[in-house]
mmCIF file of C-alpha atoms and ligand atoms in Angstrom:
data_model
loop_
_atom_site.group_PDB
_atom_site.id
_atom_site.type_symbol
_atom_site.label_atom_id
_atom_site.label_comp_id
_atom_site.label_asym_id
_atom_site.label_seq_id
_atom_site.Cartn_x
_atom_site.Cartn_y
_atom_site.Cartn_z
ATOM 1 C CA MET G 718 8.024 -24.540 33.541
ATOM 2 C CA THR G 719 5.983 -21.449 34.219
ATOM 3 C CA THR G 720 2.960 -20.770 32.049
ATOM 4 C CA SER G 721 2.067 -17.175 31.511
ATOM 5 C CA ARG G 722 1.048 -14.755 28.863
ATOM 6 C CA THR G 723 2.934 -11.550 28.739
ATOM 7 C CA ALA G 724 1.571 -8.256 27.500
ATOM 8 C CA ARG G 725 5.175 -7.165 27.089
ATOM 9 C CA ARG G 726 6.164 -4.950 24.236
ATOM 10 C CA THR G 727 7.774 -6.936 21.450
ATOM 11 C CA PRO G 728 11.256 -5.579 20.733
ATOM 12 C CA ARG G 729 11.496 -3.730 17.443
ATOM 13 C CA PRO G 730 14.149 -4.764 14.898
ATOM 14 C CA ARG G 731 16.022 -1.537 15.720
ATOM 15 C CA ASP G 732 16.143 -2.497 19.429
ATOM 16 C CA ILE G 733 17.446 -5.926 18.533
ATOM 17 C CA GLU G 734 20.125 -4.373 16.319
ATOM 18 C CA THR G 735 21.211 -2.082 19.186
ATOM 19 C CA ILE G 736 21.385 -5.029 21.581
ATOM 20 C CA ARG G 737 23.383 -6.986 18.986
ATOM 21 C CA VAL G 738 25.936 -4.174 18.736
ATOM 22 C CA LEU G 739 26.140 -3.731 22.532
ATOM 23 C CA LEU G 740 26.625 -7.454 23.102
ATOM 24 C CA HIS G 741 29.326 -7.917 20.473
ATOM 25 C CA SER G 742 31.269 -4.688 20.959
ATOM 26 C CA GLY G 743 30.737 -4.571 24.732
ATOM 27 C CA GLU G 744 33.535 -4.888 27.250
ATOM 28 C CA VAL G 745 32.305 -8.302 28.419
ATOM 29 C CA ALA G 746 32.670 -9.709 24.890
ATOM 30 C CA ARG G 747 36.280 -8.442 24.753
ATOM 31 C CA ALA G 748 37.057 -9.891 28.187
ATOM 32 C CA LEU G 749 35.563 -13.225 27.121
ATOM 33 C CA GLN G 750 37.952 -13.398 24.179
ATOM 34 C CA VAL G 751 40.736 -13.655 26.777
ATOM 35 C CA VAL G 752 39.091 -15.730 29.518
ATOM 36 C CA GLY G 753 35.932 -17.126 27.909
ATOM 37 C CA ASP G 754 36.573 -20.819 28.356
ATOM 38 C CA ARG G 755 36.495 -23.199 31.271
ATOM 39 C CA TRP G 756 40.281 -23.705 31.514
ATOM 40 C CA SER G 757 40.987 -19.995 31.859
ATOM 41 C CA PHE G 758 38.423 -19.690 34.652
ATOM 42 C CA LEU G 759 39.842 -22.725 36.451
ATOM 43 C CA LEU G 760 43.398 -21.377 36.091
ATOM 44 C CA MET G 761 42.312 -18.050 37.585
ATOM 45 C CA ARG G 762 40.558 -19.908 40.424
ATOM 46 C CA ASP G 763 43.783 -21.738 41.229
ATOM 47 C CA ALA G 764 46.043 -18.718 40.760
ATOM 48 C CA PHE G 765 44.090 -16.806 43.415
ATOM 49 C CA ILE G 766 44.704 -19.531 45.966
ATOM 50 C CA GLY G 767 48.415 -19.542 45.232
ATOM 51 C CA VAL G 768 48.832 -22.505 42.873
ATOM 52 C CA ARG G 769 51.647 -21.628 40.495
ATOM 53 C CA ARG G 770 53.343 -24.705 39.127
ATOM 54 C CA PHE G 771 52.495 -26.493 35.931
ATOM 55 C CA GLU G 772 52.086 -29.953 37.449
ATOM 56 C CA ASP G 773 49.882 -28.633 40.276
ATOM 57 C CA LEU G 774 47.734 -26.697 37.809
ATOM 58 C CA ARG G 775 47.436 -29.758 35.604
ATOM 59 C CA ARG G 776 46.359 -32.009 38.466
ATOM 60 C CA ARG G 777 43.857 -29.550 39.917
ATOM 61 C CA THR G 778 42.197 -28.512 36.651
ATOM 62 C CA GLY G 779 42.291 -31.964 35.030
ATOM 63 C CA ALA G 780 43.459 -30.365 31.769
ATOM 64 C CA SER G 781 45.661 -32.392 29.452
ATOM 65 C CA ARG G 782 49.297 -31.336 29.202
ATOM 66 C CA GLY G 783 48.766 -29.941 25.685
ATOM 67 C CA THR G 784 45.620 -28.012 26.587
ATOM 68 C CA LEU G 785 47.228 -26.550 29.691
ATOM 69 C CA THR G 786 50.371 -25.487 27.812
ATOM 70 C CA ALA G 787 48.255 -23.778 25.147
ATOM 71 C CA ARG G 788 46.018 -21.987 27.685
ATOM 72 C CA LEU G 789 48.948 -20.836 29.854
ATOM 73 C CA ASN G 790 50.807 -19.537 26.787
ATOM 74 C CA ALA G 791 47.693 -17.646 25.689
ATOM 75 C CA MET G 792 47.210 -16.171 29.155
ATOM 76 C CA VAL G 793 50.877 -15.115 29.345
ATOM 77 C CA ASP G 794 50.486 -13.496 25.901
ATOM 78 C CA ALA G 795 47.305 -11.779 27.104
ATOM 79 C CA GLY G 796 49.247 -10.373 30.084
ATOM 80 C CA LEU G 797 47.413 -12.199 32.891
ATOM 81 C CA PHE G 798 50.360 -14.339 33.994
ATOM 82 C CA TYR G 799 54.120 -13.989 33.885
ATOM 83 C CA ARG G 800 56.678 -16.766 34.165
ATOM 84 C CA SER G 801 59.009 -16.630 37.110
ATOM 85 C CA PRO G 802 61.961 -18.968 37.834
ATOM 86 C CA TYR G 803 61.940 -20.983 41.025
ATOM 87 C CA GLY G 804 64.311 -23.462 42.661
ATOM 88 C CA SER G 805 67.906 -23.888 41.587
ATOM 89 C CA ALA G 806 67.418 -24.931 37.951
ATOM 90 C CA PRO G 807 66.811 -21.856 35.803
ATOM 91 C CA SER G 808 64.493 -23.843 33.526
ATOM 92 C CA ARG G 809 61.911 -24.270 36.299
ATOM 93 C CA LEU G 810 59.211 -21.696 35.887
ATOM 94 C CA GLU G 811 56.057 -20.952 37.779
ATOM 95 C CA TYR G 812 53.070 -18.870 36.697
ATOM 96 C CA ARG G 813 52.283 -15.754 38.686
ATOM 97 C CA LEU G 814 49.510 -13.223 38.271
ATOM 98 C CA THR G 815 50.415 -9.854 36.789
ATOM 99 C CA GLU G 816 48.671 -6.651 37.898
ATOM 100 C CA LYS G 817 46.112 -7.267 35.154
ATOM 101 C CA GLY G 818 45.560 -10.821 36.401
ATOM 102 C CA LEU G 819 45.234 -9.634 40.019
ATOM 103 C CA ALA G 820 42.643 -7.080 38.892
ATOM 104 C CA PHE G 821 40.428 -10.023 37.909
ATOM 105 C CA TYR G 822 39.851 -10.718 41.617
ATOM 106 C CA PRO G 823 36.397 -9.047 41.811
ATOM 107 C CA VAL G 824 35.222 -11.286 38.947
ATOM 108 C CA ALA G 825 36.566 -14.358 40.755
ATOM 109 C CA LEU G 826 34.853 -13.283 43.995
ATOM 110 C CA CYS G 827 31.528 -12.729 42.217
ATOM 111 C CA MET G 828 31.837 -16.210 40.753
ATOM 112 C CA TRP G 829 32.669 -17.623 44.191
ATOM 113 C CA THR G 830 29.555 -15.901 45.615
ATOM 114 C CA TRP G 831 27.336 -17.302 42.881
ATOM 115 C CA GLU G 832 28.778 -20.794 43.305
ATOM 116 C CA ASN G 833 28.300 -20.567 47.049
ATOM 117 C CA ARG G 834 24.652 -19.635 46.587
ATOM 118 C CA TRP G 835 23.675 -21.859 43.675
ATOM 119 C CA GLY G 836 26.345 -24.494 43.055
ATOM 120 C CA GLY G 837 27.071 -27.491 45.142
ATOM 121 C CA GLU G 838 26.664 -30.464 42.873
ATOM 122 C CA PHE G 839 30.437 -30.867 42.981
ATOM 123 C CA GLY G 840 30.964 -29.445 46.464
ATOM 124 C CA LEU G 841 30.813 -25.860 47.636
ATOM 125 C CA PRO G 842 33.899 -23.678 47.497
ATOM 126 C CA PRO G 843 35.975 -23.246 50.662
ATOM 127 C CA ARG G 844 34.965 -20.588 53.156
ATOM 128 C CA LEU G 845 36.866 -17.315 52.806
ATOM 129 C CA ILE G 846 37.960 -15.153 55.725
ATOM 130 C CA HIS G 847 38.469 -11.419 55.465
ATOM 131 C CA THR G 848 41.602 -10.978 57.574
ATOM 132 C CA THR G 849 40.968 -7.228 58.020
ATOM 133 C CA CYS G 850 37.941 -7.934 60.247
ATOM 134 C CA GLY G 851 38.435 -11.642 60.930
ATOM 135 C CA LYS G 852 34.922 -12.514 59.783
ATOM 136 C CA SER G 853 33.678 -14.863 57.069
ATOM 137 C CA LEU G 854 33.827 -13.034 53.776
ATOM 138 C CA ASN G 855 30.478 -12.218 52.266
ATOM 139 C CA PRO G 856 31.577 -10.126 49.284
ATOM 140 C CA SER G 857 29.311 -7.605 47.686
ATOM 141 C CA LEU G 858 29.804 -5.591 44.510
ATOM 142 C CA VAL G 859 29.104 -1.870 44.870
ATOM 143 C CA CYS G 860 29.565 1.326 42.868
ATOM 144 C CA ALA G 861 33.044 2.713 43.605
ATOM 145 C CA HIS G 862 31.691 6.299 43.585
ATOM 146 C CA CYS G 863 28.596 6.143 45.806
ATOM 147 C CA GLU G 864 29.156 2.713 47.392
ATOM 148 C CA THR G 865 25.574 1.567 46.861
ATOM 149 C CA GLY G 866 24.550 -1.722 45.283
ATOM 150 C CA ILE G 867 24.132 -2.417 41.582
ATOM 151 C CA GLY G 868 20.879 -3.847 40.272
ATOM 152 C CA TRP G 869 19.711 -3.926 36.678
ATOM 153 C CA ARG G 870 17.366 -0.969 37.206
ATOM 154 C CA HIS G 871 20.319 1.081 38.484
ATOM 155 C CA LEU G 872 22.123 0.894 35.159
ATOM 156 C CA VAL G 873 21.911 3.209 32.175
ATOM 157 C CA PHE G 874 23.369 1.933 28.900
ATOM 158 C CA LYS G 875 24.766 3.884 26.007
ATOM 159 C CA PRO G 876 26.775 2.718 22.990
ATOM 160 C CA GLY G 877 30.326 4.099 23.267
ATOM 161 C CA PRO G 878 32.670 5.282 20.497
ATOM 162 C CA GLY G 879 33.847 1.689 20.029
ATOM 163 C CA ALA G 880 30.368 0.304 19.321
ATOM 164 C CA HIS G 881 30.210 -1.342 15.890
ATOM 165 C CA SER G 882 33.957 -2.101 16.027
ATOM 166 C CA TYR G 883 34.215 -5.717 16.868
ATOM 167 C CA PRO G 884 35.739 -8.817 15.370
ATOM 168 C CA ALA G 885 33.489 -11.356 13.661
ATOM 169 C CA PRO G 886 32.166 -13.796 16.235
ATOM 170 C CA PRO G 887 33.927 -17.140 16.235
ATOM 171 C CA THR G 888 32.121 -19.823 14.294
ATOM 172 C CA SER G 889 33.669 -22.744 16.138
ATOM 173 C CA THR G 890 31.209 -25.434 17.121
ATOM 174 C CA ARG G 891 33.809 -27.268 19.176
ATOM 175 C CA ARG G 892 32.091 -29.214 21.915
ATOM 176 C CA ARG G 893 32.802 -27.893 25.340
ATOM 177 C CA GLU G 894 34.643 -30.203 27.670
ATOM 178 C CA SER G 895 32.318 -30.819 30.552
ATOM 179 C CA ALA G 896 32.990 -31.417 34.203
ATOM 180 C CA ALA G 897 32.379 -35.116 33.748
ATOM 181 C CA SER G 898 35.321 -35.401 31.360
ATOM 182 C CA SER G 899 37.845 -34.221 33.911
ATOM 183 C CA ASN G 900 37.305 -36.153 37.105
ATOM 184 C CA GLY G 901 40.817 -37.518 37.422
ATOM 185 C CA ASP G 902 42.568 -37.987 40.737
ATOM 186 C CA GLY G 903 43.285 -34.750 42.540
ATOM 187 C CA VAL G 904 41.029 -32.615 40.339
ATOM 188 C CA ASP G 905 39.489 -29.789 42.333
ATOM 189 C CA THR G 906 35.841 -29.775 41.269
ATOM 190 C CA THR G 907 34.830 -26.695 43.246
ATOM 191 C CA MET G 908 33.510 -23.859 41.077
ATOM 192 C CA PHE G 909 32.650 -26.362 38.350
ATOM 193 C CA HIS G 910 29.001 -25.333 38.410
ATOM 194 C CA SER G 911 29.686 -21.688 37.578
ATOM 195 C CA VAL G 912 32.523 -22.533 35.195
ATOM 196 C CA ASP G 913 30.362 -25.021 33.309
ATOM 197 C CA THR G 914 27.384 -22.658 33.344
ATOM 198 C CA VAL G 915 28.968 -19.401 32.220
ATOM 199 C CA GLY G 916 32.600 -20.280 31.476
ATOM 200 C CA ASP G 917 31.827 -20.185 27.791
ATOM 201 C CA ARG G 918 31.669 -17.177 25.513
ATOM 202 C CA TRP G 919 28.328 -17.963 23.878
ATOM 203 C CA THR G 920 26.556 -18.791 27.110
ATOM 204 C CA ALA G 921 27.693 -15.556 28.699
ATOM 205 C CA LEU G 922 26.503 -13.542 25.674
ATOM 206 C CA LEU G 923 23.200 -15.418 25.701
ATOM 207 C CA VAL G 924 22.655 -14.478 29.344
ATOM 208 C CA GLY G 925 23.502 -10.897 28.311
ATOM 209 C CA ALA G 926 20.760 -10.970 25.640
ATOM 210 C CA LEU G 927 18.277 -12.036 28.333
ATOM 211 C CA PHE G 928 19.438 -9.215 30.640
ATOM 212 C CA PHE G 929 18.678 -6.825 27.783
ATOM 213 C CA GLY G 930 15.114 -8.141 27.625
ATOM 214 C CA LEU G 931 15.143 -10.467 24.628
ATOM 215 C CA HIS G 932 13.065 -13.562 25.330
ATOM 216 C CA ARG G 933 12.071 -15.175 22.060
ATOM 217 C CA TYR G 934 14.245 -17.593 20.157
ATOM 218 C CA ASP G 935 14.270 -15.618 16.885
ATOM 219 C CA ASP G 936 15.110 -12.328 18.651
ATOM 220 C CA ILE G 937 17.938 -13.929 20.643
ATOM 221 C CA ASN G 938 19.201 -15.594 17.508
ATOM 222 C CA ALA G 939 19.184 -12.284 15.607
ATOM 223 C CA ALA G 940 21.055 -10.502 18.411
ATOM 224 C CA LEU G 941 23.714 -13.163 18.880
ATOM 225 C CA GLY G 942 24.260 -14.132 15.248
ATOM 226 C CA ILE G 943 24.833 -17.656 16.456
ATOM 227 C CA ALA G 944 24.510 -21.004 14.694
ATOM 228 C CA THR G 945 21.122 -22.487 15.602
ATOM 229 C CA ASN G 946 22.624 -25.736 16.898
ATOM 230 C CA ILE G 947 24.874 -23.792 19.310
ATOM 231 C CA LEU G 948 21.967 -21.637 20.478
ATOM 232 C CA ALA G 949 19.747 -24.685 21.031
ATOM 233 C CA ASP G 950 22.546 -26.392 22.960
ATOM 234 C CA ARG G 951 23.212 -23.378 25.219
ATOM 235 C CA LEU G 952 19.490 -22.860 25.915
ATOM 236 C CA ARG G 953 19.209 -26.524 26.884
ATOM 237 C CA ARG G 954 22.175 -26.224 29.239
ATOM 238 C CA LEU G 955 20.831 -23.086 30.905
ATOM 239 C CA LEU G 956 17.392 -24.678 31.333
ATOM 240 C CA ALA G 957 18.975 -27.778 32.878
ATOM 241 C CA ALA G 958 21.024 -25.584 35.234
ATOM 242 C CA GLY G 959 17.912 -23.633 36.307
ATOM 243 C CA VAL G 960 19.398 -20.344 35.085
ATOM 244 C CA ILE G 961 16.486 -19.778 32.705
ATOM 245 C CA GLU G 962 12.900 -21.006 32.516
ATOM 246 C CA GLN G 963 10.388 -21.352 29.701
ATOM 247 C CA ARG G 964 7.092 -19.490 29.642
ATOM 248 C CA LEU G 965 4.347 -20.363 27.217
ATOM 249 C CA TYR G 966 3.181 -17.339 25.223
ATOM 250 C CA GLN G 967 1.193 -19.012 22.479
ATOM 251 C CA ASP G 968 -0.881 -22.215 22.540
ATOM 252 C CA HIS G 969 -1.349 -23.169 18.877
ATOM 253 C CA PRO G 970 1.279 -24.117 18.052
ATOM 254 C CA PRO G 971 2.894 -23.955 21.518
ATOM 255 C CA ARG G 972 5.653 -21.364 21.674
ATOM 256 C CA HIS G 973 7.865 -20.431 24.597
ATOM 257 C CA GLU G 974 9.825 -17.472 25.788
ATOM 258 C CA TYR G 975 13.025 -17.770 27.802
ATOM 259 C CA HIS G 976 13.294 -15.828 31.038
ATOM 260 C CA LEU G 977 16.044 -15.594 33.636
ATOM 261 C CA THR G 978 15.217 -17.177 36.991
ATOM 262 C CA ASP G 979 16.458 -15.672 40.277
ATOM 263 C CA LYS G 980 19.538 -17.843 39.830
ATOM 264 C CA GLY G 981 20.029 -16.330 36.356
ATOM 265 C CA TRP G 982 19.537 -12.729 37.528
ATOM 266 C CA ASP G 983 22.099 -13.424 40.224
ATOM 267 C CA LEU G 984 24.742 -13.606 37.449
ATOM 268 C CA LEU G 985 24.459 -9.830 37.050
ATOM 269 C CA GLN G 986 27.205 -9.055 39.597
ATOM 270 C CA PHE G 987 29.607 -11.411 37.837
ATOM 271 C CA THR G 988 28.738 -9.825 34.475
ATOM 272 C CA ILE G 989 29.197 -6.277 35.773
ATOM 273 C CA ALA G 990 32.545 -7.202 37.364
ATOM 274 C CA MET G 991 33.614 -8.662 34.020
ATOM 275 C CA HIS G 992 32.492 -5.463 32.224
ATOM 276 C CA ASP G 993 34.555 -3.397 34.646
ATOM 277 C CA TRP G 994 37.657 -5.561 34.176
ATOM 278 C CA GLY G 995 37.259 -5.534 30.382
ATOM 279 C CA THR G 996 36.856 -1.740 30.372
ATOM 280 C CA HIS G 997 40.118 -1.142 32.175
ATOM 281 C CA TRP G 998 42.331 -4.044 31.215
ATOM 282 C CA ILE G 999 41.243 -4.993 27.687
ATOM 283 C CA PRO G 1000 40.607 -1.541 26.226
ATOM 284 C CA SER G 1001 39.437 -1.312 22.651
ATOM 285 C CA PRO G 1002 41.557 0.907 20.345
ATOM 286 C CA HIS G 1003 38.270 2.493 19.224
ATOM 287 C CA GLY G 1004 37.145 3.379 22.751
ATOM 288 C CA PRO G 1005 34.536 1.653 24.921
ATOM 289 C CA GLY G 1006 31.797 -0.249 23.127
ATOM 290 C CA LEU G 1007 29.313 -0.008 25.967
ATOM 291 C CA LEU G 1008 29.145 2.842 28.451
ATOM 292 C CA LEU G 1009 27.467 2.142 31.776
ATOM 293 C CA ARG G 1010 26.229 4.804 34.128
ATOM 294 C CA HIS G 1011 25.101 4.218 37.707
ATOM 295 C CA ARG G 1012 21.690 5.847 38.021
ATOM 296 C CA PRO G 1013 21.802 6.584 41.817
ATOM 297 C CA CYS G 1014 24.957 8.768 41.539
ATOM 298 C CA GLY G 1015 24.905 9.583 37.824
ATOM 299 C CA LYS G 1016 28.591 8.692 37.421
ATOM 300 C CA ARG G 1017 30.172 6.370 34.917
ATOM 301 C CA LEU G 1018 30.143 2.988 36.605
ATOM 302 C CA ARG G 1019 33.247 1.701 38.323
ATOM 303 C CA VAL G 1020 32.869 -1.126 40.776
ATOM 304 C CA LYS G 1021 34.605 -2.536 43.803
ATOM 305 C CA VAL G 1022 34.037 -5.502 46.059
ATOM 306 C CA VAL G 1023 33.439 -4.766 49.722
ATOM 307 C CA CYS G 1024 33.236 -7.060 52.742
ATOM 308 C CA GLY G 1025 29.657 -7.509 53.945
ATOM 309 C CA SER G 1026 30.817 -7.514 57.577
ATOM 310 C CA CYS G 1027 33.172 -4.533 57.827
ATOM 311 C CA GLY G 1028 32.416 -2.664 54.611
ATOM 312 C CA ALA G 1029 36.086 -2.337 53.625
ATOM 313 C CA ALA G 1030 37.198 -2.887 50.032
ATOM 314 C CA VAL G 1031 38.472 -6.440 49.600
ATOM 315 C CA GLU G 1032 41.979 -7.130 48.296
ATOM 316 C CA ALA G 1033 43.205 -10.618 47.360
ATOM 317 C CA ARG G 1034 46.024 -10.454 49.928
ATOM 318 C CA GLU G 1035 43.519 -9.843 52.737
ATOM 319 C CA VAL G 1036 41.543 -13.001 52.077
ATOM 320 C CA GLN G 1037 42.383 -16.364 53.583
ATOM 321 C CA ILE G 1038 41.022 -19.708 52.548
ATOM 322 C CA HIS G 1039 39.492 -21.440 55.506
ATOM 323 C CA GLY G 1040 39.386 -25.220 55.380
ATOM 324 C CA PRO G 1041 38.691 -27.574 52.527
ATOM 325 C CA ALA G 1042 35.803 -27.237 50.135
ATOM 326 C CA ARG G 1043 32.508 -28.058 51.836
ATOM 327 C CA LYS G 1044 30.235 -30.866 50.831
ATOM 328 C CA SER G 1045 26.993 -29.862 49.243
ATOM 329 C CA ALA G 1046 23.640 -31.144 50.481
ATOM 330 C CA ALA G 1047 23.543 -33.572 47.524
ATOM 331 C CA GLN G 1048 26.960 -34.942 48.416
ATOM 332 C CA ARG G 1049 26.032 -35.332 52.080
ATOM 333 C CA ARG G 1050 22.905 -37.242 51.096
ATOM 334 C CA GLY G 1051 24.317 -39.550 48.473
ATOM 335 C CA GLY G 1052 28.055 -39.350 48.993
ATOM 336 C CA GLN G 1053 28.534 -39.204 45.246
ATOM 337 C CA GLY G 1054 31.245 -37.193 43.598
ATOM 338 C CA LYS G 1055 34.932 -37.054 44.245
ATOM 339 C CA LYS G 1056 36.213 -35.391 47.349
ATOM 340 C CA PRO G 1057 37.445 -32.012 46.263
ATOM 341 C CA LEU G 1058 40.979 -31.171 47.165
ATOM 342 C CA VAL G 1059 41.891 -27.663 48.140
ATOM 343 C CA ARG G 1060 45.368 -26.949 49.278
ATOM 344 C CA ARG G 1061 45.721 -24.484 52.107
ATOM 345 C CA THR G 1062 48.108 -21.735 51.160
HETATM 346 ZN ZN1 ZN O 372 27.110 5.130 42.072
HETATM 347 ZN ZN1 ZN O 373 35.665 -7.503 56.621
#
């Protein structure tokens, strides 16, 4: 824990109200209604490495048959997958990504990058090769207009015409299924750290509130409109994962603020990629809720992922998986954890 006193300006109620509207009507919130749970993220992970059949998806995600059926149906309804017959029996169907599903690739790559940098408890993801240049892929998210990087200070926010038009937040307090509950044989545990950290609607919105500069429990609570037990649970999880840290701002009685660590700030690329996908593939009938402008070029933000070695835009079909998932330092030391299985495709 870091101890510090901040002379920071306390957000006014009007600022908190604006942040509340931007968080709930923003494009990320809409995207999370479609993919904001761990199974959807794991299914997208597997889809991008070419896993298409129900039994393979079930084994690799560790989802129960019922859960997997429900998630796949929802993702077909949401237009991310389509069913396609295979083999001789017409009843055999596999799940393939639609154009909308394929467009999720930058989000998946940002997650892979974050996992590569900060994950590892369950094994690091496999190395990726950019076939265009033959080098190891080191993806980076840039502005599609001026091709420069995207940091928080490069972004200008404005409520769009769709601000204020959003569904009531879900009130479910259903416990999240954690990584530990799905360690069956053949389960691929790579990406579990990012999926268990941000593969949840409330956690992602909570990180968003911190990006917007809210640090105190009551302010975050007011902006999220979240049940206090859920907020306490998500703060605990993010502290345990090292995504946020506490800073003491008052001694008597002791009170803390929550701040993003470097690991937490590093979720910005993932969040921006999600905003971009939500903007274009889950449009609101009322127009965008949150408009983002890229300060260096002044244009409305659109993003693309480029290869750090050759600078070319990265397409899913130009990326090869190289070798099995790598062992993390913790696994090499203690040998704990199941050996992740990644099928070469
Ligand atoms: Zn730009
Ligand atoms: Zn390249």
